[in-house]
PDB file of C-alpha atoms and ligand atoms in Angstrom:
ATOM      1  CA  UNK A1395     198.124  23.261 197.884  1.00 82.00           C
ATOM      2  CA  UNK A1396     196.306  21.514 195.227  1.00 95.00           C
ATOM      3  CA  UNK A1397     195.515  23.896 192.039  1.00 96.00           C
ATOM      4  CA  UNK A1398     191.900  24.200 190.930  1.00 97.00           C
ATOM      5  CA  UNK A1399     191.263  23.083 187.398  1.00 98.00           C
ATOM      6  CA  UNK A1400     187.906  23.238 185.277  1.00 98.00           C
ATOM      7  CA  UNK A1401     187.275  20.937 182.334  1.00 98.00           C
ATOM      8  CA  UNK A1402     185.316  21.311 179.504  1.00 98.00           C
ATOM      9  CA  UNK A1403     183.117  18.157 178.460  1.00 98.00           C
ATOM     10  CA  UNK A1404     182.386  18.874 174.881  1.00 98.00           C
ATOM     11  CA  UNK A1405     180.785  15.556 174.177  1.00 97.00           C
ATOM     12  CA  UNK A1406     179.380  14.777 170.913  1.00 97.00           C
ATOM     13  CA  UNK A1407     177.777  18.770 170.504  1.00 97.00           C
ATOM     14  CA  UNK A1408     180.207  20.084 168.025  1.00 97.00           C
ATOM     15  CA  UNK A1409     181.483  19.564 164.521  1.00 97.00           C
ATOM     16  CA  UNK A1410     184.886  20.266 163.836  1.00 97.00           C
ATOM     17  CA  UNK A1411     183.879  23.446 162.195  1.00 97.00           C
ATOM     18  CA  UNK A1412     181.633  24.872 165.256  1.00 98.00           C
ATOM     19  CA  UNK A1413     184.380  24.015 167.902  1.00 98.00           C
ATOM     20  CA  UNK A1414     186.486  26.349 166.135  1.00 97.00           C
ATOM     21  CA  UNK A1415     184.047  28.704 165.759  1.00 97.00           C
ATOM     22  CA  UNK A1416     183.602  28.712 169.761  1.00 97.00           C
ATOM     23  CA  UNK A1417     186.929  28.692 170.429  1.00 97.00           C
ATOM     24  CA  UNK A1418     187.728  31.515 168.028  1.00 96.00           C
ATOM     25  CA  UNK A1419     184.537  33.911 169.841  1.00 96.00           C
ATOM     26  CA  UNK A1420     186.142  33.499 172.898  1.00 95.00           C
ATOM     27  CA  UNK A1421     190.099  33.265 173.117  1.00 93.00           C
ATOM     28  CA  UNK A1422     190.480  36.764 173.172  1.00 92.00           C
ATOM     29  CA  UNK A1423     188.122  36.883 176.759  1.00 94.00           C
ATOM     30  CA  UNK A1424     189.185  33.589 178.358  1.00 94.00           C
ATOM     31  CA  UNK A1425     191.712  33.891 180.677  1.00 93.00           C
ATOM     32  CA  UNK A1426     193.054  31.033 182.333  1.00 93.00           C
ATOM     33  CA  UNK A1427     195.087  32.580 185.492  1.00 95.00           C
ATOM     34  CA  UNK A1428     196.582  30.543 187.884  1.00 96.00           C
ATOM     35  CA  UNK A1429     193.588  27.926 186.982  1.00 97.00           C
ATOM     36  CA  UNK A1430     194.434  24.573 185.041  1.00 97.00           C
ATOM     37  CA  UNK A1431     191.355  24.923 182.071  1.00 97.00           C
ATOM     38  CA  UNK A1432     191.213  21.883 179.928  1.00 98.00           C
ATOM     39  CA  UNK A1433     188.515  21.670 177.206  1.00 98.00           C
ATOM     40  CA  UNK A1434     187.453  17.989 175.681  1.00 98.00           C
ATOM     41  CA  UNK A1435     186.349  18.358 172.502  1.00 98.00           C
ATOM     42  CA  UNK A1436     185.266  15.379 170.155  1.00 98.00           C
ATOM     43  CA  UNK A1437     188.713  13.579 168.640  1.00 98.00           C
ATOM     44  CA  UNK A1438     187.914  14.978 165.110  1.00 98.00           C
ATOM     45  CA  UNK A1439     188.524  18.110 166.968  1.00 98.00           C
ATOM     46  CA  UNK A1440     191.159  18.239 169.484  1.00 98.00           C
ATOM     47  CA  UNK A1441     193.870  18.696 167.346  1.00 98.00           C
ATOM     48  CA  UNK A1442     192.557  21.866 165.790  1.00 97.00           C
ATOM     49  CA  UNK A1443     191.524  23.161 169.014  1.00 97.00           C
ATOM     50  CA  UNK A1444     194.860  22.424 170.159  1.00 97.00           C
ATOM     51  CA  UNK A1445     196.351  24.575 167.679  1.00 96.00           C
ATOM     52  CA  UNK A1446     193.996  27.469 168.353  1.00 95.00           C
ATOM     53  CA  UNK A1447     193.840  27.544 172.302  1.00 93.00           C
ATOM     54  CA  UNK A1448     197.011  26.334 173.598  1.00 83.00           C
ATOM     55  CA  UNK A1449     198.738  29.552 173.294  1.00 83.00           C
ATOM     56  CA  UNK A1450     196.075  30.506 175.974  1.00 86.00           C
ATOM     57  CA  UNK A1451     197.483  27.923 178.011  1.00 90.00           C
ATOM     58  CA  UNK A1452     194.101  26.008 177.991  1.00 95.00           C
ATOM     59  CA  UNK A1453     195.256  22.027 177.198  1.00 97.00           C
ATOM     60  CA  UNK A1454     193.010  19.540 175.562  1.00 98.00           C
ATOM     61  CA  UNK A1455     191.904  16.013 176.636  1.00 98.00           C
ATOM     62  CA  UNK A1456     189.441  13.473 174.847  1.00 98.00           C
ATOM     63  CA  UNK A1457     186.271  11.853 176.210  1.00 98.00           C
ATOM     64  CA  UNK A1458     187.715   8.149 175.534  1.00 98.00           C
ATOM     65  CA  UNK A1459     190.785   6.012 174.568  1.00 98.00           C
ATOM     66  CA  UNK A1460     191.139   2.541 173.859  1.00 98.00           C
ATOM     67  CA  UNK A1461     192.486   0.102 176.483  1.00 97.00           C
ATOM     68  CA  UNK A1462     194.855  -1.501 174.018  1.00 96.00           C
ATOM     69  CA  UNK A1463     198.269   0.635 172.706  1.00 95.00           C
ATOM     70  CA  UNK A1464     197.580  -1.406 169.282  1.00 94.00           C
ATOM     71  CA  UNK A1465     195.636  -3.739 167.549  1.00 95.00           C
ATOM     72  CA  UNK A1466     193.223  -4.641 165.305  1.00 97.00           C
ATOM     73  CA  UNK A1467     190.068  -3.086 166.545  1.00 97.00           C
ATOM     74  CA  UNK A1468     188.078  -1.131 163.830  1.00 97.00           C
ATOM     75  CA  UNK A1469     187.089   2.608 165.104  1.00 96.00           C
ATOM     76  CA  UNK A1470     189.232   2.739 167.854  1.00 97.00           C
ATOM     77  CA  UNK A1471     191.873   5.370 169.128  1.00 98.00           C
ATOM     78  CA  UNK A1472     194.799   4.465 171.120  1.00 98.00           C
ATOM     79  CA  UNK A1473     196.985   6.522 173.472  1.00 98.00           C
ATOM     80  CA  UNK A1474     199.778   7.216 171.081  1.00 97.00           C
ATOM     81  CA  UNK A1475     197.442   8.913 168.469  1.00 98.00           C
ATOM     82  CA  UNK A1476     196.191  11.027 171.573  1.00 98.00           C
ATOM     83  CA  UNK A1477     199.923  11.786 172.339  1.00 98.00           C
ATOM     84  CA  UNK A1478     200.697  12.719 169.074  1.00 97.00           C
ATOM     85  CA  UNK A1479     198.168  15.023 169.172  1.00 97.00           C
ATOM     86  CA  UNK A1480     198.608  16.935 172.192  1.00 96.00           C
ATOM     87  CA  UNK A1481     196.247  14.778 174.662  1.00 97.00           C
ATOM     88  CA  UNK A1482     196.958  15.098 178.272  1.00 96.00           C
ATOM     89  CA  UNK A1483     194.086  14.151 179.602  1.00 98.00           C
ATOM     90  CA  UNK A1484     191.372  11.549 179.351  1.00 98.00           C
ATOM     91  CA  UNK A1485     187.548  11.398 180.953  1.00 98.00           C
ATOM     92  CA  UNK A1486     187.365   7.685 182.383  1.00 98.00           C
ATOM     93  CA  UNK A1487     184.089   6.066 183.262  1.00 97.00           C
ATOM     94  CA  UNK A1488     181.750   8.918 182.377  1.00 97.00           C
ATOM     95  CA  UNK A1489     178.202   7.343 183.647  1.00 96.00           C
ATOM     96  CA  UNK A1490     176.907   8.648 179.664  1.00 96.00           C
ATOM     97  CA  UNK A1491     179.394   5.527 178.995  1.00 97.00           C
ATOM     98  CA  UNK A1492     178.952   3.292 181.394  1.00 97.00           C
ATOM     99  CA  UNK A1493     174.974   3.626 181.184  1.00 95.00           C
ATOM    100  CA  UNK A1494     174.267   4.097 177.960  1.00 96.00           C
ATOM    101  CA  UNK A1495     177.485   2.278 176.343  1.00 96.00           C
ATOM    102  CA  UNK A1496     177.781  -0.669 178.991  1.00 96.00           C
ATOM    103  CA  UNK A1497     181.447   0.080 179.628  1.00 97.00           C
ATOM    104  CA  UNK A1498     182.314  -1.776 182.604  1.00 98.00           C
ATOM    105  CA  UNK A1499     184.820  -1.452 185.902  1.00 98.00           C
ATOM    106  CA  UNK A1500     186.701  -4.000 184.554  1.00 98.00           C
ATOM    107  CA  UNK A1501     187.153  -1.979 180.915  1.00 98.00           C
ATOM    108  CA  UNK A1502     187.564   1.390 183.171  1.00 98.00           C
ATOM    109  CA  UNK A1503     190.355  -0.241 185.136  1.00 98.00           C
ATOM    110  CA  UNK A1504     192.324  -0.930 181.827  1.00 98.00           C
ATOM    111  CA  UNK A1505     192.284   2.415 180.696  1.00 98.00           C
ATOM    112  CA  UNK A1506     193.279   3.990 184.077  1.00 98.00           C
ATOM    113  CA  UNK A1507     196.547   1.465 183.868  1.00 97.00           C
ATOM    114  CA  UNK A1508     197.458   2.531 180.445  1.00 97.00           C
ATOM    115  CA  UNK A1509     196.672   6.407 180.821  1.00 97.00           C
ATOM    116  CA  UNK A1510     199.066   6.603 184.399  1.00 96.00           C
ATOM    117  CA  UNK A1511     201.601   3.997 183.095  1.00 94.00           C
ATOM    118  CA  UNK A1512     201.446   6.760 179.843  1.00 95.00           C
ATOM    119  CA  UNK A1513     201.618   9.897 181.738  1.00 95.00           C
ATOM    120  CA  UNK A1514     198.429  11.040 180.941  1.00 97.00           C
ATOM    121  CA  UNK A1515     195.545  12.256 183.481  1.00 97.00           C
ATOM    122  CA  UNK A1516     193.040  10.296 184.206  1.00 98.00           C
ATOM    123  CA  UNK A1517     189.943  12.051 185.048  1.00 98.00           C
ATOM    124  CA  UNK A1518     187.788   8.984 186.671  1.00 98.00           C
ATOM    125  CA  UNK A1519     184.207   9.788 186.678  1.00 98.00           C
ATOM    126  CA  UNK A1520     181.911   7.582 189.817  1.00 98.00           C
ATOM    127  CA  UNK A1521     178.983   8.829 190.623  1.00 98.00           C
ATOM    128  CA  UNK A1522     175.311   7.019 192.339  1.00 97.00           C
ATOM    129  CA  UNK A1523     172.204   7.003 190.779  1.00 95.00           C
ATOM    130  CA  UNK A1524     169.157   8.468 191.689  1.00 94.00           C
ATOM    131  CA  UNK A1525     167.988   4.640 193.503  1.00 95.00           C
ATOM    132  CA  UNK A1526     171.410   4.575 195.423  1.00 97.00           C
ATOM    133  CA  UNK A1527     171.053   8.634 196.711  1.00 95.00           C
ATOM    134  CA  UNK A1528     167.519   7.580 198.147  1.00 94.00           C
ATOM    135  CA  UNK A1529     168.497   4.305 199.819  1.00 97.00           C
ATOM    136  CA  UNK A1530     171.339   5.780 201.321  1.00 96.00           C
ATOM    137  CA  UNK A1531     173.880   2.974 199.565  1.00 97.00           C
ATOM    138  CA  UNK A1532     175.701   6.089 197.497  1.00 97.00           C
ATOM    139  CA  UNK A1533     179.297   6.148 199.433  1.00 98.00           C
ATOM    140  CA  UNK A1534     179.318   2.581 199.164  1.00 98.00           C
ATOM    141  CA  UNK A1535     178.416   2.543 195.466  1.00 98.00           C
ATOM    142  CA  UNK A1536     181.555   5.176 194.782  1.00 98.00           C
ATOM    143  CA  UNK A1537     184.028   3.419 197.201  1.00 98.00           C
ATOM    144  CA  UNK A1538     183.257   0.030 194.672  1.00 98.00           C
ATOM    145  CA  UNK A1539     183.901   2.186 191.699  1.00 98.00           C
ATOM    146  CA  UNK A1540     187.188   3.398 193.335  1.00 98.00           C
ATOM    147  CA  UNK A1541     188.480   0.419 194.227  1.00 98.00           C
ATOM    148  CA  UNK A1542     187.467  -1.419 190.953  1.00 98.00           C
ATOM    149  CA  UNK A1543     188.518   1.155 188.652  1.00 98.00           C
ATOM    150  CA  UNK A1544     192.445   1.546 190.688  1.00 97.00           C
ATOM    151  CA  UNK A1545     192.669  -2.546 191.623  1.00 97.00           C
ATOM    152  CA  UNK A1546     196.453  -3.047 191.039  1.00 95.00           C
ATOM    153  CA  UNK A1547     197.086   0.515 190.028  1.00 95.00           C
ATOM    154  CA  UNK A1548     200.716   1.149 190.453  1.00 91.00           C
ATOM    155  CA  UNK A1549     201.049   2.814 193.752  1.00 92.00           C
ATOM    156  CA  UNK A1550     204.014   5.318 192.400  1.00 91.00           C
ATOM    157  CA  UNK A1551     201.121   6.885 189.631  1.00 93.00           C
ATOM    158  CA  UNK A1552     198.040   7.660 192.052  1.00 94.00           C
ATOM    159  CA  UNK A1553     198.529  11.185 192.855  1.00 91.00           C
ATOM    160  CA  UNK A1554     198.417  11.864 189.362  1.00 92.00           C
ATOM    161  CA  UNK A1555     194.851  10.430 189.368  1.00 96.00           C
ATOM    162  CA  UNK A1556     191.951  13.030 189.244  1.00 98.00           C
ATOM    163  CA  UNK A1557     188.856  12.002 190.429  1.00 98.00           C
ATOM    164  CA  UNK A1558     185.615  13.582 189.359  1.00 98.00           C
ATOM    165  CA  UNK A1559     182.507  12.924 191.705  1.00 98.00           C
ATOM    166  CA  UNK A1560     179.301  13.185 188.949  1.00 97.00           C
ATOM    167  CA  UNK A1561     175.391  12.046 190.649  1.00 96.00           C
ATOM    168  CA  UNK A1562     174.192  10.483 187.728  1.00 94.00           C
ATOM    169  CA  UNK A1563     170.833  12.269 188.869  1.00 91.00           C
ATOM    170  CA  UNK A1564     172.476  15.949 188.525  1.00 90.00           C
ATOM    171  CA  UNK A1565     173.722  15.669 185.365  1.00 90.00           C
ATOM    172  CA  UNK A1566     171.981  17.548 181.813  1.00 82.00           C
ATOM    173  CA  UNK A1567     169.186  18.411 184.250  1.00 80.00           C
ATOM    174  CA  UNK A1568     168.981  21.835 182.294  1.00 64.00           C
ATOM    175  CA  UNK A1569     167.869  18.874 179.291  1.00 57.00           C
ATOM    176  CA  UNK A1570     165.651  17.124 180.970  1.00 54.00           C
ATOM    177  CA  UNK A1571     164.070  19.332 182.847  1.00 58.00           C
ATOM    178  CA  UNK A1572     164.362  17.301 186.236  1.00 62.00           C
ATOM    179  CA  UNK A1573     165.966  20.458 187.710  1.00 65.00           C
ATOM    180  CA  UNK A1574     167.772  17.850 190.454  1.00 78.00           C
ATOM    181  CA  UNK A1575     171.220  19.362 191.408  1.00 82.00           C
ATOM    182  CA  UNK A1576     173.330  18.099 194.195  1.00 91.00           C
ATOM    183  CA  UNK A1577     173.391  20.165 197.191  1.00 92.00           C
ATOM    184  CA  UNK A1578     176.747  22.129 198.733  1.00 94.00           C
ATOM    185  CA  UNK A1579     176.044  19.626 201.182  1.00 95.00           C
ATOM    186  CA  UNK A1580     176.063  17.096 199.507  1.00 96.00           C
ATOM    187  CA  UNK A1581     178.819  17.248 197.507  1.00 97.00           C
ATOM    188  CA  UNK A1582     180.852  18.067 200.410  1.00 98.00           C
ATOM    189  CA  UNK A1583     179.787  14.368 202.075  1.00 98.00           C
ATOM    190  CA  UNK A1584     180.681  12.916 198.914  1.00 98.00           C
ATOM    191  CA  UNK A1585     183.956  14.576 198.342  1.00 98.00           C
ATOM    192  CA  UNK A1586     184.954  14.395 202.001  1.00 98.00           C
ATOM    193  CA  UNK A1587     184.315  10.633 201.664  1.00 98.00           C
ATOM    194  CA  UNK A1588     186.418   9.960 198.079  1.00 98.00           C
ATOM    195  CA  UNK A1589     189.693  11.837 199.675  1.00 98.00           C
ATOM    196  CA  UNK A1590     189.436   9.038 202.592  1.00 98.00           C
ATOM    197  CA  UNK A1591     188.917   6.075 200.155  1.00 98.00           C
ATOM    198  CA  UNK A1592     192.121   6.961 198.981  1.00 97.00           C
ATOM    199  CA  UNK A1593     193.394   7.766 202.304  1.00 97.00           C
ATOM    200  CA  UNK A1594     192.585   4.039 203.524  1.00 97.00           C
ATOM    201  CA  UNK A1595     193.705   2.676 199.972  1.00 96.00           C
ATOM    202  CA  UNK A1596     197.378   4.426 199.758  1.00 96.00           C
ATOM    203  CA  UNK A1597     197.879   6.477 203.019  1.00 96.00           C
ATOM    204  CA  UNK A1598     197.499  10.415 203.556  1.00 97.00           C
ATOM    205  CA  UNK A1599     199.887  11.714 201.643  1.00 96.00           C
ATOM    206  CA  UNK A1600     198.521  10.683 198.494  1.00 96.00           C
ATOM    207  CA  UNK A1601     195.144  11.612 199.452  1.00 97.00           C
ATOM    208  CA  UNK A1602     196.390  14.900 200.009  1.00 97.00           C
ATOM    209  CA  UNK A1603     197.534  15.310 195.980  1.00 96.00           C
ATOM    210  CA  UNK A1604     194.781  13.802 194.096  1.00 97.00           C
ATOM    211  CA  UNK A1605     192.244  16.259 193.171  1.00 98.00           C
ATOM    212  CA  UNK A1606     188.483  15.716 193.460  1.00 98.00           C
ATOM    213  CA  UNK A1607     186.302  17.702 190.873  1.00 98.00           C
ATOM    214  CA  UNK A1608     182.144  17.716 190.872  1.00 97.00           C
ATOM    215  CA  UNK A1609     180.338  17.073 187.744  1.00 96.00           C
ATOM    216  CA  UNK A1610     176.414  17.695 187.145  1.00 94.00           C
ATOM    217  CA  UNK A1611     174.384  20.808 185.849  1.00 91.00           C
ATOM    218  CA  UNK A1612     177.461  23.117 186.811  1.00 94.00           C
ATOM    219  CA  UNK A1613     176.888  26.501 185.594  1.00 93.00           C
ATOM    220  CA  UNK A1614     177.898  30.534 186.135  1.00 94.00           C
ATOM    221  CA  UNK A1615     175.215  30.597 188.972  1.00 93.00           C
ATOM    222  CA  UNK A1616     176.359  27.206 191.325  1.00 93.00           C
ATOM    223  CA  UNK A1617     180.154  27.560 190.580  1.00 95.00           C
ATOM    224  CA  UNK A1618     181.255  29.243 193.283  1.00 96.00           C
ATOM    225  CA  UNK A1619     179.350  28.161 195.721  1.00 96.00           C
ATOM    226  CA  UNK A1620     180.568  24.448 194.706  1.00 96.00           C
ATOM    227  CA  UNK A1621     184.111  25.659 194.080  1.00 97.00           C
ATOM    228  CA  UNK A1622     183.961  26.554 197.808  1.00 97.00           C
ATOM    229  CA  UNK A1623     183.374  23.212 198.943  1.00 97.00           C
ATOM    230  CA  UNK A1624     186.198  21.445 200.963  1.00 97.00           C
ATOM    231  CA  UNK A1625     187.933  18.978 199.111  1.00 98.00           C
ATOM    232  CA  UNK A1626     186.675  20.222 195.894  1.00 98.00           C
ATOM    233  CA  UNK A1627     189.479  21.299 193.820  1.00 98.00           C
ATOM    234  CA  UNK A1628     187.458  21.862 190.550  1.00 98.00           C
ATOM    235  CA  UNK A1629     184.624  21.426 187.663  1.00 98.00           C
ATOM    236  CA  UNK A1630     183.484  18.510 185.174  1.00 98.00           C
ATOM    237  CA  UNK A1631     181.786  20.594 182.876  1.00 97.00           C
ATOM    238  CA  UNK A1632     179.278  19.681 179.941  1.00 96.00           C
ATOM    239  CA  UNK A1633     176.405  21.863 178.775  1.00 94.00           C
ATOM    240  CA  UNK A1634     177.784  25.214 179.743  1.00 95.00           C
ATOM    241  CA  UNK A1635     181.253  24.278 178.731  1.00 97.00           C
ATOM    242  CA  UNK A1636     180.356  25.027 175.061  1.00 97.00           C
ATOM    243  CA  UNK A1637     178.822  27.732 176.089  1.00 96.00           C
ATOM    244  CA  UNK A1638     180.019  31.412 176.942  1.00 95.00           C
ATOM    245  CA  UNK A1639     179.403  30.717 180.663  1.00 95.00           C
ATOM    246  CA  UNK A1640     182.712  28.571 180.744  1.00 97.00           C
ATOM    247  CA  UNK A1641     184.380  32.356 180.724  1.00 97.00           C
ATOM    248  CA  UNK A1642     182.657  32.914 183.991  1.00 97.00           C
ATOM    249  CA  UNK A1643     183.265  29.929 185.632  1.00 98.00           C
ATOM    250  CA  UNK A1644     186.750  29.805 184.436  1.00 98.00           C
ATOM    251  CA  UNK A1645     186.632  34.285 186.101  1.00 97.00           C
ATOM    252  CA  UNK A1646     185.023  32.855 189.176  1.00 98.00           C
ATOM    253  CA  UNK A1647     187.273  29.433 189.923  1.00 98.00           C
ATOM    254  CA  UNK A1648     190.534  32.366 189.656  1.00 97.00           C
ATOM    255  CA  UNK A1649     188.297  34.403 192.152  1.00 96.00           C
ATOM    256  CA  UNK A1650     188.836  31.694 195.185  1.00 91.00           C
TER     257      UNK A1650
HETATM  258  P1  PGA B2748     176.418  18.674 182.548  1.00 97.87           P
HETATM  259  O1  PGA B2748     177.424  17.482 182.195  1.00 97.87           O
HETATM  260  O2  PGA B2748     177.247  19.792 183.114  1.00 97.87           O
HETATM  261  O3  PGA B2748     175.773  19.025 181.254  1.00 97.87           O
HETATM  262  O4  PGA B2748     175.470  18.137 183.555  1.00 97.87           O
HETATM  263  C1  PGA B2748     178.471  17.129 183.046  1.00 97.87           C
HETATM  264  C2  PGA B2748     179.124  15.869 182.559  1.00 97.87           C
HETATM  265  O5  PGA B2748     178.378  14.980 182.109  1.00 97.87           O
HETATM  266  O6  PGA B2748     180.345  15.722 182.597  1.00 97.87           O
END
């Protein structure tokens, strides 16, 4: 039985000062239950939300690490400083980065290596864009960023792999006003699809352990009936994660 787990994608929304401000209006609510709750907060503030959540069993991850373990490369942070600071777990190939940053499979795959190899979770974001939904090409674009993003990926560290399944057309649509959100439906193709990538990659049993999160305007109102989903086992989530709604969806995914 895999156990659910909802994650908190901060991203760059709040100073050091205003993450523990959120954190401090609602430890004494939040209750984690038999849920895995992870918050990613922005690195100046993970280690500070560490210190004031973890008691709450609620762990911290960051929204990026460098490829290398060391090395000269100016505003970078490697795996060991996230170690050091209580990091065990890392959001890999978020589209906002890919997109918008021109990260690349190749770069992705790097970082999944050195996270597993590390012992930390990977939480590997794929996802279509709003083109590849309407031309029907979507599996095929996530089975690419599967295979590219595990190619020679230690067989022994997969099931430690989480995979989060984010439409690039469903996400921040509460920003821009697109109102697109993916469908039960289809996030149940989607996720249905990603467990048998990985079943035709490295077998059944492993496909059976990895879980498979969805990503993209998740809120209090469309968490259950995505938690519900088969072979969803939890939520990537951004706007409402730094809000007071992440209680309810954290109430709700302990509900299931
Ligand atoms: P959103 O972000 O919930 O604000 O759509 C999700 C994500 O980008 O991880």
């Amino acid at each position: 039985m895999r156990k659910k787990i909802i994650i908190g994608n901060w991203k760059m929304t709040m100073t050091n000062n205003e993450s523990l401000e959120f954190v401090k209006n609602i430890r004494d609510i939040i209750s984690p239950g038999k849920v895995d709750v992870v918050f990613c907060p922005s690195y100046t503030a993970i280690n500070e939300v560490r210190k004031r959540i973890g008691s709450k069993n609620i762990k911290v991850g960051a929204q990026n690490v460098h490829f290398e373990t060391a090395g000269a490369y100016t505003g970078e942070i490697n795996v060991k400083m996230l170690q050091s600071i209580g990091v065990s777990y890392v959001i890999i190939g978020h589209s906002e980065r890919r997109i918008k940053l021109k990260e690349t499979d190749e770069l992705i795959n790097k970082k999944i290596k050195l996270l597993l190899a590390e012992d930390i979770t990977p939480i590997l974001c794929v996802g279509e864009n709003i083109e590849e939904r309407l031309s029907g090409t979507y599996i095929d674009k996530i089975e690419f960023q599967i295979r590219k993003a595990l190619e020679d990926v230690d067989i022994r560290y997969v099931e430690k792999l989480t995979i989060a399944y984010e439409p690039v057309w469903a996400i921040s649509t509460s920003d821009n006003s697109s109102g697109l959100v993916a469908s039960k439906k289809e996030v149940e193709e989607v996720a249905k699809n990603i467990r048998y990538i990985i079943e035709k990659l490295y077998g059944l049993y492993i496909a059976s352990k990895i879980r498979i999160l969805y990503g993209g305007s998740v809120s209090s109102q469309n968490s259950k009936e995505i938690l519900e989903t088969e072979n969803i086992d939890g939520l990537l989530v951004g706007a409402k994660s730094t809000k007071p709604d992440i209680i309810k969806i954290v109430e709700i995914a302990n509900k299931i």
